[in-house]
Coordinates of N, CA and C in Angstrom, one line a residue:
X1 N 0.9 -1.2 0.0 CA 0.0 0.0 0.0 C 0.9 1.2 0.0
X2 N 0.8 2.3 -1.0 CA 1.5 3.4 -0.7 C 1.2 4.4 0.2
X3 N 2.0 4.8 0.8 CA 1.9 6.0 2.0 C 1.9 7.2 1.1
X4 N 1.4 7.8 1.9 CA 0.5 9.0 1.6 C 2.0 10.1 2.0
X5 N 2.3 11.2 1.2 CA 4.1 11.8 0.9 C 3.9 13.0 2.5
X6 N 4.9 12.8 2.7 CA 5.2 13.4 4.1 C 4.6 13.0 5.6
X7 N 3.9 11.9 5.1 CA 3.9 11.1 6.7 C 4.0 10.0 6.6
X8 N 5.0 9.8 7.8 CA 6.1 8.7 8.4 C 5.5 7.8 9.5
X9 N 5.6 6.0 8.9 CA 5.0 4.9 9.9 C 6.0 5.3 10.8
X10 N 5.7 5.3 11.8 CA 6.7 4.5 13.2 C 6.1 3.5 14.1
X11 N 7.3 2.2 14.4 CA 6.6 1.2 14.9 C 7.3 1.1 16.6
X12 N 6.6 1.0 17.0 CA 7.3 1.2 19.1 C 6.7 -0.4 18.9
X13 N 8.2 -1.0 19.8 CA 8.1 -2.1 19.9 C 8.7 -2.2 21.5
X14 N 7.2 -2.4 22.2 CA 6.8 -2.4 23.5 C 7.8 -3.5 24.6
X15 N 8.6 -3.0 25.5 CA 9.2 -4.5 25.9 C 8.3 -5.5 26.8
X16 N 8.8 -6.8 27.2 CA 7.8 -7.5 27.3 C 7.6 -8.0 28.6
X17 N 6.6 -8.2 28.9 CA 6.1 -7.8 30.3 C 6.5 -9.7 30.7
X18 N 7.3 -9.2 31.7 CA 7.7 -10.6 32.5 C 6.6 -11.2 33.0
X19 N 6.3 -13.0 32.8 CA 5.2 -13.6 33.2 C 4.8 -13.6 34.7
X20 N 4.0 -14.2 35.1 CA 3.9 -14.0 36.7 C 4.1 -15.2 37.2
X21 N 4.7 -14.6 38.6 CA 5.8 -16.0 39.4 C 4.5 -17.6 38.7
X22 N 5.6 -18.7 39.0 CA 4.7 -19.8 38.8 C 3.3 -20.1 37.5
X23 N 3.6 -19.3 36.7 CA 2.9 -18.7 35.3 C 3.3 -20.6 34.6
X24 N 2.4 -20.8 33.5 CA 3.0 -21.6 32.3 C 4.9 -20.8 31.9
X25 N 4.3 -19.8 32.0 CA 5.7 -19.3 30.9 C 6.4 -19.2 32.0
X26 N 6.4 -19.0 32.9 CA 7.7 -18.8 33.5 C 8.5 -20.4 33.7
X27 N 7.6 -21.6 33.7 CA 7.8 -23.0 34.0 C 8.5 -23.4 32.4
X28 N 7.3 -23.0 32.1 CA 8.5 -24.1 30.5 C 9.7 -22.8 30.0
X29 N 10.1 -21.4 30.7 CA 11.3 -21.1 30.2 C 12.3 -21.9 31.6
X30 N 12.6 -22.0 32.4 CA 12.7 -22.6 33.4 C 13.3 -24.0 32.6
X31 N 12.4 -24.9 32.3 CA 12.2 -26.1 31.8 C 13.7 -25.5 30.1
X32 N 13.3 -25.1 30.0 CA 14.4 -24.9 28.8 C 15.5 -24.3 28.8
X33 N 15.8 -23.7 29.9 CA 17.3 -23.2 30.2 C 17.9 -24.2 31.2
X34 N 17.4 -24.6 31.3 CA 18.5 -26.1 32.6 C 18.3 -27.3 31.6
X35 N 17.7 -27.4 30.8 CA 17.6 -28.2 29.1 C 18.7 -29.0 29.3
X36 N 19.3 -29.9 29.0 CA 20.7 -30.6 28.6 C 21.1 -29.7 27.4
X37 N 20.1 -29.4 26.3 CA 20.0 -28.7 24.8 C 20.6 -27.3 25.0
X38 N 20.1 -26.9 26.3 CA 20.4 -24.8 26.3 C 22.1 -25.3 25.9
X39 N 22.6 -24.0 25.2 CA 23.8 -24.5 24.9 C 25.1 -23.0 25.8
X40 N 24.9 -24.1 26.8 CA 25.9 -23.5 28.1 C 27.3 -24.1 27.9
X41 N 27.3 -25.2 27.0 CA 28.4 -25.9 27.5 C 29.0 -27.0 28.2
X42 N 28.0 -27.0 29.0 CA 28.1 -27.9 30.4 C 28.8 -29.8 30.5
X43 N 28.4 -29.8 29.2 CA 28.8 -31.4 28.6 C 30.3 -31.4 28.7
X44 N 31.0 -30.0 28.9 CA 32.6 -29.8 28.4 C 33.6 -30.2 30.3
X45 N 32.1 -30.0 31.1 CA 33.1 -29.8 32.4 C 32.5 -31.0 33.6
X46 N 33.6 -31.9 34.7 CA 33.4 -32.7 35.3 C 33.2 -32.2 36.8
X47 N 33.5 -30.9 37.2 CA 33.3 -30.0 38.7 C 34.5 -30.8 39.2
X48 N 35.2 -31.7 38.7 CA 36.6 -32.5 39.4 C 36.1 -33.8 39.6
X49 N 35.4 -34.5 39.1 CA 34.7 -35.5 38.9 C 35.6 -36.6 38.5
X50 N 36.3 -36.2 37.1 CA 37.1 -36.7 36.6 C 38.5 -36.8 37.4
X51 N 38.6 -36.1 38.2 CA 40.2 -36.3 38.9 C 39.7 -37.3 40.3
X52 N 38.6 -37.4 40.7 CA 38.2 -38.5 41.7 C 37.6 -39.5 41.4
X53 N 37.4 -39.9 39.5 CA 37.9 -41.1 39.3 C 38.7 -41.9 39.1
X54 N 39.9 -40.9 38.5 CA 41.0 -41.1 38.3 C 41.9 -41.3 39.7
X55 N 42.0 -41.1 40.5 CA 42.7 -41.4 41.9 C 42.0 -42.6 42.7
X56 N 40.9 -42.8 42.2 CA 40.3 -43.8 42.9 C 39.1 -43.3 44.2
X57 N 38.7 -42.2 44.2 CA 37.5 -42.1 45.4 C 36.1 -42.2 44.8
X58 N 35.8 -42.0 43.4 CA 34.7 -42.2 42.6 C 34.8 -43.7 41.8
X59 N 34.4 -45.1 41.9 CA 34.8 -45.8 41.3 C 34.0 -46.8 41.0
X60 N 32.4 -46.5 41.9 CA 31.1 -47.2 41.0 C 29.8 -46.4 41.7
X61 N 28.4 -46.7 41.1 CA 27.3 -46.4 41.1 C 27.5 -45.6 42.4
X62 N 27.5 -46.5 43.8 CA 27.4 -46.2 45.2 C 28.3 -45.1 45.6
X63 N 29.4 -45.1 45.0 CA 30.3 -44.2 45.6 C 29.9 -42.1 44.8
X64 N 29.8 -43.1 43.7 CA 28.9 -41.7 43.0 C 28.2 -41.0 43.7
X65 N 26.3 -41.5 44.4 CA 25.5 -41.3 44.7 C 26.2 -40.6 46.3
X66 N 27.2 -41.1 46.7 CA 27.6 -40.5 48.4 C 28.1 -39.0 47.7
X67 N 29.0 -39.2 47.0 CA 29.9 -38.1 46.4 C 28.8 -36.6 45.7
X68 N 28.1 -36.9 44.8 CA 27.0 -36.5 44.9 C 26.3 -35.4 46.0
X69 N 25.5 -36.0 46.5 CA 25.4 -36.0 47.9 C 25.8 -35.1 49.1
X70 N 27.0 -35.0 49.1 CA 27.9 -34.7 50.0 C 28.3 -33.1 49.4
X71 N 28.1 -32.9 48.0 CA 28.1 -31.9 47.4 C 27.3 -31.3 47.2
X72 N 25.6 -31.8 47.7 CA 24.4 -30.5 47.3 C 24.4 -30.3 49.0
X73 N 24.9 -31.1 49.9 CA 25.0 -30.7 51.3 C 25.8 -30.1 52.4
X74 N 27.0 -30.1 51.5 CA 28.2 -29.6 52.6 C 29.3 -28.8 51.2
X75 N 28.8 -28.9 50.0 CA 30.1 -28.6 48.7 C 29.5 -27.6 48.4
X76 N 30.6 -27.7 46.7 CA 30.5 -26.4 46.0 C 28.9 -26.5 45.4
X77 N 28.0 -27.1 45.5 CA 26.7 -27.2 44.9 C 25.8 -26.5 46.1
X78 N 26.0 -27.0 47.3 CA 25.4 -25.6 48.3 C 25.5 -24.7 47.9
X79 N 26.7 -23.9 48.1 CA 27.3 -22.6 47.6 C 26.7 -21.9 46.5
X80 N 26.5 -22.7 45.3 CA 26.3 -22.5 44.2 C 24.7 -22.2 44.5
X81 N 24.0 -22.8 45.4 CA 22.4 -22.5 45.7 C 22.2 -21.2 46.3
X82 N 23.1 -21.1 47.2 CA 23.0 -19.9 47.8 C 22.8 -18.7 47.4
X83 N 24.3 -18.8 46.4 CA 24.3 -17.6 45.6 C 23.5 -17.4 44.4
X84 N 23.0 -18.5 44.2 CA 21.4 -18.1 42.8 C 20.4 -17.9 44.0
X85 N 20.1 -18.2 45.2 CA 19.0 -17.4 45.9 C 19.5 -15.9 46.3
X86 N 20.5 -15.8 46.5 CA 21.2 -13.6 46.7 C 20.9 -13.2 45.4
X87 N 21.5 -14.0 44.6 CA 21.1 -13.0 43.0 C 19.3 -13.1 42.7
X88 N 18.4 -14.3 42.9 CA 17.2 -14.0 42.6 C 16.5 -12.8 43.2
X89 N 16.7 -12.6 44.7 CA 16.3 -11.6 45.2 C 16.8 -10.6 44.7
X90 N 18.1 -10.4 44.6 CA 18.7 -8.9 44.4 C 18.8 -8.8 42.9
X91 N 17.7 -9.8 42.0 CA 17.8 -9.1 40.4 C 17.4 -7.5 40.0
X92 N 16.5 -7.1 40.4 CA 15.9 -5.6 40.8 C 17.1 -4.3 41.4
X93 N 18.2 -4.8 41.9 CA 18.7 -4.1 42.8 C 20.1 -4.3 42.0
X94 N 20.6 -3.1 41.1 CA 22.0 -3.2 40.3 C 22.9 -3.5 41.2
X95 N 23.4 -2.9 41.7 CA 24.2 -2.8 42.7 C 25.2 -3.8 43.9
X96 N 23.7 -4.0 44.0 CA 23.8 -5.7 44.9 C 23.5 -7.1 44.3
X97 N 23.3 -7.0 43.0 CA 23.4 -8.4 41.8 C 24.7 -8.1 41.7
X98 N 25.5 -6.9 41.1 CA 27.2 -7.0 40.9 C 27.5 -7.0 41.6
X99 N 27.5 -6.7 43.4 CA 28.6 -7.5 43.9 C 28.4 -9.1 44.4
X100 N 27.2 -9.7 44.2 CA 26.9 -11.0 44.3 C 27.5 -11.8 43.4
X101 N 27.6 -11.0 41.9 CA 28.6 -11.4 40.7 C 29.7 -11.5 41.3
X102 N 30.6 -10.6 41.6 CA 31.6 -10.5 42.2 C 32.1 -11.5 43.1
X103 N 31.3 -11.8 44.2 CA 31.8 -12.9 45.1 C 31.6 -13.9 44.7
X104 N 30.8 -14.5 43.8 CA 30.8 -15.8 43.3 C 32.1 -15.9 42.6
X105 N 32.2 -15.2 41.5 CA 33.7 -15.5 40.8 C 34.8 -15.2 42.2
X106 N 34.8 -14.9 42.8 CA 36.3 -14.9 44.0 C 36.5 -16.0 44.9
X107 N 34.6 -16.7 44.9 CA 35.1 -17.9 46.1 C 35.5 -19.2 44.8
X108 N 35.4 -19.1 43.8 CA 35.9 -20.2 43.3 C 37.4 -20.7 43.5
X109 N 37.5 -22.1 43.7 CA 38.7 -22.5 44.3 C 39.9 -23.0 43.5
X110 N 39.4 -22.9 42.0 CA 40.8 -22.9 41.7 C 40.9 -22.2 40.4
X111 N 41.5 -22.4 38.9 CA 41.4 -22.1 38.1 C 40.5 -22.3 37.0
X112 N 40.5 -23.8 37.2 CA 39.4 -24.7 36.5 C 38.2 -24.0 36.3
X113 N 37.6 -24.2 38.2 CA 36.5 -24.1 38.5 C 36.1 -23.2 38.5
X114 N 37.0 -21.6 38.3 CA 36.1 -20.9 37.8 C 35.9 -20.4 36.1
X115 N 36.7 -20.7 35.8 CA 36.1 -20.8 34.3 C 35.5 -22.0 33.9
X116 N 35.0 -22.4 34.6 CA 33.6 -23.6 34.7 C 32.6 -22.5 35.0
X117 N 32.3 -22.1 35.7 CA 31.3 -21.3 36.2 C 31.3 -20.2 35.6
X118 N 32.1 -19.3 35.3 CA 31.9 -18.0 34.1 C 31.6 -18.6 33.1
X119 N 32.1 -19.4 32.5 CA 32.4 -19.6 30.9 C 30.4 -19.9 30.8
X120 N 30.0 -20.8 31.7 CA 28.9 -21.3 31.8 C 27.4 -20.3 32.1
X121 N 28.0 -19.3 33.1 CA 27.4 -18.4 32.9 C 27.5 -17.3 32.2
X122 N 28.7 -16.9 31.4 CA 28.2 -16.1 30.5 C 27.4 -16.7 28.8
X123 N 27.8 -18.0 29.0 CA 26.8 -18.8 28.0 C 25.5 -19.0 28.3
X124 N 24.9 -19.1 29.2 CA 23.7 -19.1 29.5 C 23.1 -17.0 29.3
X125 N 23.6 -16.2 30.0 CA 23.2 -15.3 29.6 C 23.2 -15.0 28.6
X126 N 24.3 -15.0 27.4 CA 23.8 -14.9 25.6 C 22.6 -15.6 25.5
X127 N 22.6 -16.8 25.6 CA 21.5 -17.5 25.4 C 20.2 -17.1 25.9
X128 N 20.1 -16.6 27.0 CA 19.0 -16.3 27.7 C 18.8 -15.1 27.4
X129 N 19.0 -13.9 26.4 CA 18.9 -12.8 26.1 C 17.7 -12.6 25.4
X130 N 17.5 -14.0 24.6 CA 16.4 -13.7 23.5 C 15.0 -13.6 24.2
X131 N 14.8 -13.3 25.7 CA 14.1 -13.3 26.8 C 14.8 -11.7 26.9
X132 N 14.2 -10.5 26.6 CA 15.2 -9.5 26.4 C 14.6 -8.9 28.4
X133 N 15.3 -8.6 29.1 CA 15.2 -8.2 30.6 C 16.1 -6.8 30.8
X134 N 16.0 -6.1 31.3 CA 16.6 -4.7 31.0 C 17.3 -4.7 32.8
X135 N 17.1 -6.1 33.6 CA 17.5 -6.2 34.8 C 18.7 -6.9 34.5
X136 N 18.6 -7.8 33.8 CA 20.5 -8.1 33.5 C 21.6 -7.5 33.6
X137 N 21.4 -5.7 33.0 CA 22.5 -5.1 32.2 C 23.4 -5.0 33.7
X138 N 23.6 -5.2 35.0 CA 24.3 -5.2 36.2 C 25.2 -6.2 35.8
X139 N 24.9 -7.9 34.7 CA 25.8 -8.6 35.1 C 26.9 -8.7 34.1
X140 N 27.9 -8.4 34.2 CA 29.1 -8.5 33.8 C 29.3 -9.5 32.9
X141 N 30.3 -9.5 32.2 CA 31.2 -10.6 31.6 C 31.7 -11.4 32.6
X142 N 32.2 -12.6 32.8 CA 32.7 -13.5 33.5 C 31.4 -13.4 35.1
X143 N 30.4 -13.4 34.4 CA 29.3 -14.1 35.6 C 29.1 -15.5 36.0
X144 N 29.3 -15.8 37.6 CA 29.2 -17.1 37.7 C 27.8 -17.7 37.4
X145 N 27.8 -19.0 37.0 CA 26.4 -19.9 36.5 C 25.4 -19.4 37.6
X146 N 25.8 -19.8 38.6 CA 24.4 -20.0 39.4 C 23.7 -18.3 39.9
X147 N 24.8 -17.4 39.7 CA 24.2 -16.3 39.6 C 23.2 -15.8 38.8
X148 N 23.8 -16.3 37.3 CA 23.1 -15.9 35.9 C 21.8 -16.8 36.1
X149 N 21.8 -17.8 36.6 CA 20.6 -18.2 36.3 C 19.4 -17.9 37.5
X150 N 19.7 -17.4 39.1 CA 18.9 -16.9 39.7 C 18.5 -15.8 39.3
X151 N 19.1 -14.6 38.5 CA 19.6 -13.4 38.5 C 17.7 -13.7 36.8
X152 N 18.2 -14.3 36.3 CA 17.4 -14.2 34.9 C 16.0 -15.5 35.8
X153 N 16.2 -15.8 36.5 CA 15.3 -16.7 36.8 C 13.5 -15.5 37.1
X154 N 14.6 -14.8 38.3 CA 13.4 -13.8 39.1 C 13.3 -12.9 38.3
X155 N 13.7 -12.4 37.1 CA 13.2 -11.2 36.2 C 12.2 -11.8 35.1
X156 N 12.3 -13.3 35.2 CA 10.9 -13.8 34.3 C 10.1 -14.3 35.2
X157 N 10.3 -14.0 36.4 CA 8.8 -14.5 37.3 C 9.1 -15.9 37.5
X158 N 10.1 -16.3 37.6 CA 10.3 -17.9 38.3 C 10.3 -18.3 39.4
X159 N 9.3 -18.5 40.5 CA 9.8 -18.8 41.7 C 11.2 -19.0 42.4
X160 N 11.7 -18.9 43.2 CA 12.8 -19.0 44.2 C 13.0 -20.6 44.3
X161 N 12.1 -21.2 44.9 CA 11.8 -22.5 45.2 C 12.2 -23.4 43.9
X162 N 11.7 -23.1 43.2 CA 11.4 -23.7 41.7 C 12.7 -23.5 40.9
X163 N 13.6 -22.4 40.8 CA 14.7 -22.2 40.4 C 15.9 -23.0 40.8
X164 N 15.5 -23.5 42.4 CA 16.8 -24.1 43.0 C 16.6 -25.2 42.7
X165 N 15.3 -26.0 42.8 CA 15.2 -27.4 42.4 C 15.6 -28.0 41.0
X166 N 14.8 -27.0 40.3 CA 15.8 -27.0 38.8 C 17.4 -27.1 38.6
X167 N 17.8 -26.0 39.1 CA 19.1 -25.9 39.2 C 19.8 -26.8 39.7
X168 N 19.5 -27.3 40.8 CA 20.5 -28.5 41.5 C 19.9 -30.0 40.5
X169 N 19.0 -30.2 40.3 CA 18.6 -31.2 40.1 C 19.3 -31.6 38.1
X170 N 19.8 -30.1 37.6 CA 20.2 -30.3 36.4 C 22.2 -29.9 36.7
X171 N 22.5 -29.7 37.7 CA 23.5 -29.7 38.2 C 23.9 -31.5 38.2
X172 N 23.5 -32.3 39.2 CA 23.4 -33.4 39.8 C 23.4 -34.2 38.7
X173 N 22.5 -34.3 37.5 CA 22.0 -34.6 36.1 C 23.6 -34.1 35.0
X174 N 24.4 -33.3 35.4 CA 25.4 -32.7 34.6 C 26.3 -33.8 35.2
X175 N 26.5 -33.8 36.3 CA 27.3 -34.9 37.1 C 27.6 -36.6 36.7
X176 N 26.4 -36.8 36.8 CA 25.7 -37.9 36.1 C 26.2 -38.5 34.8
X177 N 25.8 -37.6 34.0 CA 26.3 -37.8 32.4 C 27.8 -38.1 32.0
X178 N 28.4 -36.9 32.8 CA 29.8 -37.0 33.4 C 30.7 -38.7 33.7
X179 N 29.7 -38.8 34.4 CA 30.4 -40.3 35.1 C 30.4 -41.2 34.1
X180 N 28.8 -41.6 33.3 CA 28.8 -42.4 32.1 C 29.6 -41.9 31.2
X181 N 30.1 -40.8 30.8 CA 31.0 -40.9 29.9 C 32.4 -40.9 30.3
X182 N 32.7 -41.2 31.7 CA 33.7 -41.6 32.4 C 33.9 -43.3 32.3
X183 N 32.6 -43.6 32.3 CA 32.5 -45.2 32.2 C 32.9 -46.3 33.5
X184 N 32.1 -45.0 34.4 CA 31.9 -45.7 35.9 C 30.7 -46.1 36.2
X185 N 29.6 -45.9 35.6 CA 28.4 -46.3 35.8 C 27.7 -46.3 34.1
X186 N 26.5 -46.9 34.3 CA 25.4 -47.4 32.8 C 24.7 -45.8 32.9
X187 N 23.6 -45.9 31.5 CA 22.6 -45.1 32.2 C 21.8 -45.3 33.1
X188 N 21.2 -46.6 32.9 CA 20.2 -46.8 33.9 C 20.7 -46.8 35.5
X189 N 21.9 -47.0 35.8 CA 22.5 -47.2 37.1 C 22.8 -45.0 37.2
X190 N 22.3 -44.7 36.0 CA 22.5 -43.0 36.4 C 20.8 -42.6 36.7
X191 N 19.8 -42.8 36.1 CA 18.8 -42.5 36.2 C 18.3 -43.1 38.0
X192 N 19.1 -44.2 38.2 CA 18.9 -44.6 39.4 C 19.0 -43.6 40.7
X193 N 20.8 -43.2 40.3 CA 21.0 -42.2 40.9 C 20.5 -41.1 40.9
X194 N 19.8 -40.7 40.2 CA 18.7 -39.3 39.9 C 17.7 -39.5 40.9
X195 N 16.8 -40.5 40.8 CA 15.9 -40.9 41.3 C 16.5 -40.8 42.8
X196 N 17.1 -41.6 43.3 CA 18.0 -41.9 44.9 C 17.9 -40.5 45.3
X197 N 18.4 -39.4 44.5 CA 18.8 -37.4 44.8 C 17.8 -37.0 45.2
X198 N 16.4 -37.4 45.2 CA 15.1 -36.5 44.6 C 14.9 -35.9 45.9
X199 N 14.8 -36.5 47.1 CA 14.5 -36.0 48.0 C 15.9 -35.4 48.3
X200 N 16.9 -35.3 48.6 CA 18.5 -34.7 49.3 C 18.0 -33.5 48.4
X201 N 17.6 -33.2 47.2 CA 17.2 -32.2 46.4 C 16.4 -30.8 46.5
X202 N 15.5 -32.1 47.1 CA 14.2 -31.2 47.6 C 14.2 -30.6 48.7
X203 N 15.1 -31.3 49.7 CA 15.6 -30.3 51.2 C 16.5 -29.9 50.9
X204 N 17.5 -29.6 49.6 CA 18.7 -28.6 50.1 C 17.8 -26.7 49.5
X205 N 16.9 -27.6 48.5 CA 16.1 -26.4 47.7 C 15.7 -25.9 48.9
X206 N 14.8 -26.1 50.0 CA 13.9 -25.9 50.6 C 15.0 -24.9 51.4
X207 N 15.7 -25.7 52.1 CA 16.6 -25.0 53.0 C 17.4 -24.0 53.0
X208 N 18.1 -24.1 51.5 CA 18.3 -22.7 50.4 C 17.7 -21.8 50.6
X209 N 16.3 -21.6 50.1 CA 15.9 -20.5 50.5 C 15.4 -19.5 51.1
X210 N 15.9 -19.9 52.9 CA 16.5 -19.5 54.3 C 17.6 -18.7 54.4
X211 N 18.4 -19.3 53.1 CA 20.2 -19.0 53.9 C 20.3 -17.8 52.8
X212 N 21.5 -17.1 53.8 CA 22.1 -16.2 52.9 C 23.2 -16.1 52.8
X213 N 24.2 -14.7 52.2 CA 25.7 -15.0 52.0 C 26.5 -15.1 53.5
X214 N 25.9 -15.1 54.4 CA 26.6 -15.4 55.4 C 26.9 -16.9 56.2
X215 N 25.9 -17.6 55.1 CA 26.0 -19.3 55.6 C 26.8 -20.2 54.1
X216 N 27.4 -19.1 53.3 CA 28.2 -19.7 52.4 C 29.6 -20.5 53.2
X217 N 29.8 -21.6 53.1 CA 30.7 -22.6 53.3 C 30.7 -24.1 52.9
X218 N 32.0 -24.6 52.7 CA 32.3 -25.8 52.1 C 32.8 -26.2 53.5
X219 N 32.7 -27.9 53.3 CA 33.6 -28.9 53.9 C 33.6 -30.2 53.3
X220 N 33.4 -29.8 51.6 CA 34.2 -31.2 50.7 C 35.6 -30.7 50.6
X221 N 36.4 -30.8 51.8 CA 38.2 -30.8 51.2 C 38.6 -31.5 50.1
X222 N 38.7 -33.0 49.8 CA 39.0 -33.1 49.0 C 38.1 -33.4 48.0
X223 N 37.3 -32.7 48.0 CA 36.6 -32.1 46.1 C 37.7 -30.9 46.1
X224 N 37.7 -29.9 47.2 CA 38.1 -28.8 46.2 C 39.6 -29.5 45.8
X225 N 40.2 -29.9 46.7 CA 41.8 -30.0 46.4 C 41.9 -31.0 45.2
X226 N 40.9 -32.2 44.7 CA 41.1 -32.8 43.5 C 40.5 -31.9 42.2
X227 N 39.8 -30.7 42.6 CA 39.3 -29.9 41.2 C 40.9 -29.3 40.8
X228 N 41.5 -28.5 42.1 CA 42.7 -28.1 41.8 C 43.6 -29.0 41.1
X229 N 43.6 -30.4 41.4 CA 44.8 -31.4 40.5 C 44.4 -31.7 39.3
X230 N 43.2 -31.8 39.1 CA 42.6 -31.9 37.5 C 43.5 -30.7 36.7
X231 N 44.1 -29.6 37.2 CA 44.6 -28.7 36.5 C 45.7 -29.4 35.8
X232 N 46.3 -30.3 36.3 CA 48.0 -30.9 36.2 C 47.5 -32.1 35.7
X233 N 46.5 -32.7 35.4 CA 45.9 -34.3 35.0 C 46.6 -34.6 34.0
X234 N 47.6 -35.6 33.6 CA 48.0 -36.0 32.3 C 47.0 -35.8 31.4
X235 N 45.8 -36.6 31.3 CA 45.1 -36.8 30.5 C 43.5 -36.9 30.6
X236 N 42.9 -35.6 30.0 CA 41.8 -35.6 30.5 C 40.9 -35.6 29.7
X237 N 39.7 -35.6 29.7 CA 38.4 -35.8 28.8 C 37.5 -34.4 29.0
X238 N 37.8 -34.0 30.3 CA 37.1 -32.5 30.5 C 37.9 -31.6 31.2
X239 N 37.7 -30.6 30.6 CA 37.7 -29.3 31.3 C 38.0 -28.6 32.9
X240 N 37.5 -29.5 33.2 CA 37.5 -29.1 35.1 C 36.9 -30.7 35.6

C-alpha cells in the first residue's frame, strides 16, 4: 500500500512484560534453560569429577551417589544454591546483583572451577537474552552460572523454590552424564542415581531459600583440592 508523501509509519516495539511468578511461561522457560540442549556448554566440564575417578575415590554407582550427595550438602553445589537465591532476590537491585557477581567468581577455588562457572554463565546469559530483561544489564562478563541463572530466573517471574530445584537437580544430572562418559556407571545405574537425589534435592532447595551469604561454606576438602589437581591431570576428557 502506498503511504500518503510526508507522513512517516513508526513502529514502538513495547518490551515484554515478565510472566507472573509460577505462570505456564515462567515454568516451560525454566524447563528450557536447565535443558541438557540450552547450549551452556556444560557437557565440556566434570566439577573434578574426573580427577576422583582417576585417583580412585569415585569408582562405581554407590560411591557416585555419596559423592553426589555430599556436594548439594556440605560442597560447591550448596554454595552455588546460595548464591542463585542472593542474586534472585537482588535481580531488581544493580548494585547488589554486581557484587553477588563479584563474590561468586572470587570464592571459586581454583582455576578450572572458575572458568567452569563463568564460561557457563556467560553462556547461558547470551543464550537467555532472546528473553530481552533490561534487569540483567548489572551482570558482567565472567558471571558465575548460578548467579546468571537466579539473577534471569526472578526477572521472568520464576519462583525461588522452583529455580533451585531445577538448578541443582540439572547440576546433579550434569554430574551424572559426566560419570557415564567416564564409564563408571550405565545409564540406567544414572537414572537410578537421579531418582536416589530426589529427596536430598528437595531439602537442600527448601533449606536454600532461608540462607544467605553469610552461611556460604564448604567442607568437601578433598573435592576442592582434586578440582585443583585436574589442573595438572595427564590426560583428561574435561575441562575441570
Amino acid at each position: 500500500m502506498a503511504m500518503t508523501a510526508g507522513i512517516r509509519a513508526t513502529i514502538t516495539i513495547m518490551p515484554e512484560r515478565p510472566p507472573a511468578a509460577g505462570s505456564p511461561h515462567s515454568l516451560i522457560r525454566l524447563m528450557t534453560w536447565l535443558s541438557p540442549a540450552f547450549p551452556v556448554g556444560g557437557f565440556a566440564y566434570s566439577g573434578g569429577l574426573e580427577a576422583a575417578v582417576v585417583e580412585g575415590h569415585v569408582c562405581e554407582a554407590g560411591d557416585l551417589a555419596v559423592w553426589l550427595d555430599t556436594l548439594l550438602v556440605a560442597g560447591p553445589l550448596r554454595n552455588d544454591a546460595i548464591l542463585l537465591a542472593e542474586a534472585h532476590r537482588a535481580f531488581n537491585d544493580p548494585g547488589r546483583l554486581s557484587q553477588v557477581a563479584d563474590l561468586a567468581g572470587a570464592l571459586a577455588g581454583s582455576a578450572e572451577r572458575y572458568q567452569e562457572v563463568v564460561r557457563q554463565g556467560d553462556a547461558f546469559l547470551a543464550a537467555a537474552s532472546v528473553w530481552p530483561q533490561p534487569q540483567m544489564a548489572p551482570l558482567h562478563a565472567d558471571t558465575a552460572y548460578g548467579v546468571a541463572v537466579g539473577a534471569v530466573s526472578a526477572a521472568n517471574g520464576v519462583a525461588l523454590a522452583d529455580a533451585l530445584v531445577a538448578f541443582l537437580q540439572a547440576q546433579c544430572a550434569q554430574l551424572v552424564s559426566a560419570a557415564i562418559r567416564l564409564g563408571i556407571i550405565g545409564q540406567t545405574q544414572g537414572v537410578g542415581i537421579l531418582a536416589g537425589l530426589e529427596p536430598a534435592v528437595l531439602r537442600q532447595a527448601e533449606e536454600t531459600c532461608g540462607l544467605g551469604l553469610n552461611d556460604l561454606g564448604s567442607a568437601t576438602v578433598i573435592a576442592d583440592v582434586l578440582s585443583m589437581r585436574h589442573e595438572s591431570q595427564y590426560s583428561r576428557l574435561f575441562q575441570s
